[in-house]
Short mmCIF file of C-alpha atoms in Angstrom, two decimals:
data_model
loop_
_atom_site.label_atom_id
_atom_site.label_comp_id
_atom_site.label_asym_id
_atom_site.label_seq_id
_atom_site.Cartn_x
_atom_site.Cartn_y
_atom_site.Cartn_z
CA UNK A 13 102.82 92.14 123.89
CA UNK A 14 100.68 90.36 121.16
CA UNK A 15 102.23 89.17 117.60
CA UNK A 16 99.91 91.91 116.23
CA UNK A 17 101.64 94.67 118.21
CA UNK A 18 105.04 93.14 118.05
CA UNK A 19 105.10 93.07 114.31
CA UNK A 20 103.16 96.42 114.51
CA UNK A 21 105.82 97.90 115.91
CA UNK A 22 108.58 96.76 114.00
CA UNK A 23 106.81 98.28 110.80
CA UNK A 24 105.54 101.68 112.42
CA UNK A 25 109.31 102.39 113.02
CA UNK A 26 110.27 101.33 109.33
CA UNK A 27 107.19 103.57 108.09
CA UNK A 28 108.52 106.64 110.81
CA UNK A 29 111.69 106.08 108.82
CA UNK A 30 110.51 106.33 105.33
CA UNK A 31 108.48 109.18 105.96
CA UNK A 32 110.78 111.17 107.94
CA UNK A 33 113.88 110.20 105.91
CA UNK A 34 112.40 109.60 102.20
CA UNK A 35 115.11 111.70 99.91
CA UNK A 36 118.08 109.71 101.80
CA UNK A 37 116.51 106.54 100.66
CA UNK A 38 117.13 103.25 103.17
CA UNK A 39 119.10 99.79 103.20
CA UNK A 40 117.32 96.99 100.70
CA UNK A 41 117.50 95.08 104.19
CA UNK A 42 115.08 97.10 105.46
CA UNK A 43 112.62 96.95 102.51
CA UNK A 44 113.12 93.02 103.19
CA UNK A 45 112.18 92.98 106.62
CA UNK A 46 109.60 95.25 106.74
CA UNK A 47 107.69 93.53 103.59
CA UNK A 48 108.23 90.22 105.80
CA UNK A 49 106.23 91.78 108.54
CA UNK A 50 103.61 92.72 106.38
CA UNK A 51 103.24 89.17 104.95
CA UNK A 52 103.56 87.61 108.54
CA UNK A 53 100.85 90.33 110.01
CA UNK A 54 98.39 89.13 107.34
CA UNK A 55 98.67 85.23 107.15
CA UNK A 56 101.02 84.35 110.57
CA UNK A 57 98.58 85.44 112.79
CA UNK A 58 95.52 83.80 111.40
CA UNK A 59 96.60 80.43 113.05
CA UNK A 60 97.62 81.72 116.29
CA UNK A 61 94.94 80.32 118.10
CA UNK A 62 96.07 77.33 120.75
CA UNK A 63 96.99 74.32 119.00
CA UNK A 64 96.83 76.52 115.39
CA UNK A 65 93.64 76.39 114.07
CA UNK A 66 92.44 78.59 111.44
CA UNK A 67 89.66 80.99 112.85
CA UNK A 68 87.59 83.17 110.77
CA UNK A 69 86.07 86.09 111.98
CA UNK A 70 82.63 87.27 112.22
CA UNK A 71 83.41 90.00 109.50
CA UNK A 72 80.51 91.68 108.49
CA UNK A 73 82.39 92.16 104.98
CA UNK A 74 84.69 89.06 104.15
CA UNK A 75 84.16 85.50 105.32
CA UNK A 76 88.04 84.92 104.22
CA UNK A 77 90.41 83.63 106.90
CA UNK A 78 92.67 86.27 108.12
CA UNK A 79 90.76 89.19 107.06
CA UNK A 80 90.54 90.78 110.32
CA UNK A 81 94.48 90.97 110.20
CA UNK A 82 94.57 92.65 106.77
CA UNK A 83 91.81 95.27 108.19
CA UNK A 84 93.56 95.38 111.34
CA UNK A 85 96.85 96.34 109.65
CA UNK A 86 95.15 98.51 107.28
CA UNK A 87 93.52 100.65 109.85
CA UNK A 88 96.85 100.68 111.76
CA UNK A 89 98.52 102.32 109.00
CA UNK A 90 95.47 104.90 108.43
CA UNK A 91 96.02 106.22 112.03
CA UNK A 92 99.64 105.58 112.03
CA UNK A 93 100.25 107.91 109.02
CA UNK A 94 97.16 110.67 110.04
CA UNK A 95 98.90 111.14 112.93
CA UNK A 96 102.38 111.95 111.17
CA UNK A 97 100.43 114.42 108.55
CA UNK A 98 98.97 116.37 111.60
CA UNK A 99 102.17 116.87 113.06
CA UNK A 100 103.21 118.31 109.60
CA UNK A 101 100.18 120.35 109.54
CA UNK A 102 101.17 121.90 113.00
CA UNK A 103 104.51 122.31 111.74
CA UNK A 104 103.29 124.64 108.78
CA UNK A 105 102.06 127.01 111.15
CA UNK A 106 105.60 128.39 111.62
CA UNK A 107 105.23 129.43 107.93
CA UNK A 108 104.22 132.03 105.67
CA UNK A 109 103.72 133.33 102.35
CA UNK A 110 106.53 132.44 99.83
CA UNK A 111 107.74 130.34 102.90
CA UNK A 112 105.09 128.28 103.65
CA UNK A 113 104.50 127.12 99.66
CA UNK A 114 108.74 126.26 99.92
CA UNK A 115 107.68 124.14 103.04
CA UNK A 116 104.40 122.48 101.32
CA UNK A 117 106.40 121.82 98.25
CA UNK A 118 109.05 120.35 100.51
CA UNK A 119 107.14 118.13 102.13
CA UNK A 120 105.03 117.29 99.75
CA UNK A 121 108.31 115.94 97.46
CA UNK A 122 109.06 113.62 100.22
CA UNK A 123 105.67 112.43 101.00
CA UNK A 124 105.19 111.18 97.44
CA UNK A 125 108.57 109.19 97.53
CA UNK A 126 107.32 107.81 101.08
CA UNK A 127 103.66 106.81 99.60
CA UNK A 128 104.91 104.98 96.42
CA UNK A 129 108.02 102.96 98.82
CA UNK A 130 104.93 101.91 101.56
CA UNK A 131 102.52 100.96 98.64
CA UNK A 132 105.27 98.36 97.97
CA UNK A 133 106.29 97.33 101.06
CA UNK A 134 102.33 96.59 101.51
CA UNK A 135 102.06 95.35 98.26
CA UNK A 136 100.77 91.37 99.67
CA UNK A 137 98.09 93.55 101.81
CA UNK A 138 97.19 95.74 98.57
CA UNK A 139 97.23 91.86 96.40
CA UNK A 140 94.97 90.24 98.81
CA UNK A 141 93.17 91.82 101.41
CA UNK A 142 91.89 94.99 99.84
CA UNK A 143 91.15 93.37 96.28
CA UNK A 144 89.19 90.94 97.98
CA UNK A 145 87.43 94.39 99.43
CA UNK A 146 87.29 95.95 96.66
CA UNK A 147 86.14 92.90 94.47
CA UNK A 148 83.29 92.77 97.20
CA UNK A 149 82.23 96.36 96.88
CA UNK A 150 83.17 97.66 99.66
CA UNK A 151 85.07 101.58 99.80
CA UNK A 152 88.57 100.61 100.81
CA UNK A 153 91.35 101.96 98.44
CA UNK A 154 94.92 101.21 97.72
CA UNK A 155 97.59 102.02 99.90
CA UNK A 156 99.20 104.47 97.83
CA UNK A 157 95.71 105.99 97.28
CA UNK A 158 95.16 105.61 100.68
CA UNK A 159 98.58 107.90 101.52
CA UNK A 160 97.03 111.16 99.39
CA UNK A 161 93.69 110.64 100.66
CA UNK A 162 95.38 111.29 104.35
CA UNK A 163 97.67 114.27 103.43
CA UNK A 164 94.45 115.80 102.13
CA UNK A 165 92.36 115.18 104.94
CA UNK A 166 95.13 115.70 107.55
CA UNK A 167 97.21 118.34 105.93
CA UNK A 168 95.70 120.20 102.76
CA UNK A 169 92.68 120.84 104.33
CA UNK A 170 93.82 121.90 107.54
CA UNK A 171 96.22 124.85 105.71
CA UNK A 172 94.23 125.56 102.47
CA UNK A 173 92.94 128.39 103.20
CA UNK A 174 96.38 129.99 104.03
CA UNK A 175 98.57 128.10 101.64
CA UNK A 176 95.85 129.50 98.43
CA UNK A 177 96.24 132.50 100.64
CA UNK A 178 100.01 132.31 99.82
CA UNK A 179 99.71 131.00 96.28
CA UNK A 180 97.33 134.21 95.10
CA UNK A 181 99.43 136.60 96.73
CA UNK A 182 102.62 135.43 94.97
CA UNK A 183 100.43 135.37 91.65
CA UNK A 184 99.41 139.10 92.20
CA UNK A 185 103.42 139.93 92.36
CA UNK A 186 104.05 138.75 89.19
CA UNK A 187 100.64 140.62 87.47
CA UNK A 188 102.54 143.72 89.33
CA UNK A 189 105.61 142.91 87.35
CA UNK A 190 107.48 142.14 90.54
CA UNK A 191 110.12 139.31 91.21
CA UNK A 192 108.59 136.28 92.38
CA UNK A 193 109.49 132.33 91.98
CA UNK A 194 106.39 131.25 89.93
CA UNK A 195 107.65 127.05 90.05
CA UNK A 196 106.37 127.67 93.73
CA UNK A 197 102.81 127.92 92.75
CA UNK A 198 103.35 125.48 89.96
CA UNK A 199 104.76 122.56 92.21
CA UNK A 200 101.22 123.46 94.60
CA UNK A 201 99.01 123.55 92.02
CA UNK A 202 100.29 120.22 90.95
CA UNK A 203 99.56 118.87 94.51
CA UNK A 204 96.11 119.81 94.04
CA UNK A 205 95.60 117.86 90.85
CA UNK A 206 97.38 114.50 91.95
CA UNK A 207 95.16 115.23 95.33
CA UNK A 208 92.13 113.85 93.04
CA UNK A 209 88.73 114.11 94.94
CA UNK A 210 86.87 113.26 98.19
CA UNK A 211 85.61 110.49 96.42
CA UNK A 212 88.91 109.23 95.00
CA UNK A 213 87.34 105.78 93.68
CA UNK A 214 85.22 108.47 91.04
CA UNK A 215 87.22 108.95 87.84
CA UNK A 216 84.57 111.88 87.06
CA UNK A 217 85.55 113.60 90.41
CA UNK A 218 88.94 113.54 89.86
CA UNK A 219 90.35 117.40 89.49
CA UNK A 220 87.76 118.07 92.25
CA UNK A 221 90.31 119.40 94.84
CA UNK A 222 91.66 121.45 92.02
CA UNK A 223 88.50 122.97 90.38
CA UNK A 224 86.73 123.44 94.17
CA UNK A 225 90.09 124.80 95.60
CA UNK A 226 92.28 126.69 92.96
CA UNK A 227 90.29 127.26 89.97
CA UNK A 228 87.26 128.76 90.35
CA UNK A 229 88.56 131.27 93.27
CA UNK A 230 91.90 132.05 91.19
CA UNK A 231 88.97 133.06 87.70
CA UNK A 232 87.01 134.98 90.51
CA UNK A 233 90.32 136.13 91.30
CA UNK A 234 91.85 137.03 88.05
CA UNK A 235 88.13 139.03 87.20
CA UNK A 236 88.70 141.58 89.79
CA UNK A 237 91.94 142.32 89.07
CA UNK A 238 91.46 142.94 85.40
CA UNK A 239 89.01 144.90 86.13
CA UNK A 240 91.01 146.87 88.55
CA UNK A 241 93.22 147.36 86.35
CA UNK A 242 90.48 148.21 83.76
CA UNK A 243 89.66 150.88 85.96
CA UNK A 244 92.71 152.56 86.76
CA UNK A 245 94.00 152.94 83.44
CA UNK A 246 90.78 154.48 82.15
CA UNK A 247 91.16 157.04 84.90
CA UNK A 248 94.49 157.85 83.75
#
């Protein structure tokens, strides 16, 4: 086994943790060693080469030593983490209606604790690596950006059409006058607005996710029932 996949290891089990086990929160030990192993993965393994010369890639995008370990790691965690969101995705499948939104809003509670403790932890890869790709143009976000770019690709998009599904349906209760927990589609429709955009680098994209996917169907929506109703109650 490499140092790469060594270290790689060490910190997929930490991140495993943190995802699966967010609300119970973990040992400052842990935090410790798992920020250590980001540190080591992006400026240990630079000099690994016999006798420990520096070697710089042939990186079409940075000519700085060590940044094929910082997009190595990077890209680790991307496939690492899309991974864990399609099992979650697969998971909502066992839901429904009121209880698939109490699942979504479940998980998506201890996702965003999850996100903001790994943007930490990778805080030396988020200092160096991807400013320096950033300062140099290139698309490559933040971790924590990173995080609700993948539960949107990997999750959100896989259920939306049966979590909005859920969401109207529970909305149409309540026009009815019937019992319904209405913080359920608050707590989703907040998910859709910290979701941002495809484009999350574009401040003017930003509600995207929430205009494209709540919005304008819940006005289209809203029209045909009031006029529905309209209807009925002239025929009365």
């Amino acid at each position: 086994m490499s140092d790469a996949d060594r270290i790689w290891s060490e910190l997929s089990v930490g991140v495993d943790s943190i995802l699966n086990r967010s609300e119970e929160g973990f040992e400052k030990a842990l935090y410790v060693r798992l920020y250590t192993g980001v540190y080591n993965f992006c400026t240990s393994l630079k000099s690994s080469l016999p006798g420990g010369t520096y070697y710089t890639p042939a990186d079409a995008s940075s000519t700085v030593h060590g940044s094929m370990y910082g997009r190595q790691l990077y890209t680790r965690l991307n496939d690492h983490v899309s991974q864990y969101m399609i099992q979650v995705a697969e998971k909502s499948r066992e839901f429904s209606g009121d209880d698939l939104l109490s699942f979504y809003n479940r998980e998506w509670i201890k996702y965003g604790d999850a996100a903001k403790t790994i943007h930490h932890i990778f805080d030396y890869l988020n200092r160096h690596w991807i400013q320096r790709e950033q300062d140099e143009g290139n698309n490559v976000c933040d971790i924590n950006t990173l995080m609700f770019r993948l539960w949107r690709n990997n999750f959100f998009m896989d259920v939306r059409n049966s979590l909005l599904e859920s969401v109207f349906s529970l909305m149409k209760r309540i026009r009815d006058g019937q019992v319904a927990d209405l913080n359920l589609v608050k707590s989703v429709v907040d998910s859709f607005v910290s979701l941002g955009s495809d484009d999350m680098a574009s401040g003017s994209k930003k509600m995207e996710v929430y205009d494209s996917y709540f919005l304008k169907p819940f006005i289209e929506g809203s029209r045909q029932y009031y006029e529905a109703e309209c209807e009925r109650v002239l025929k009365e």
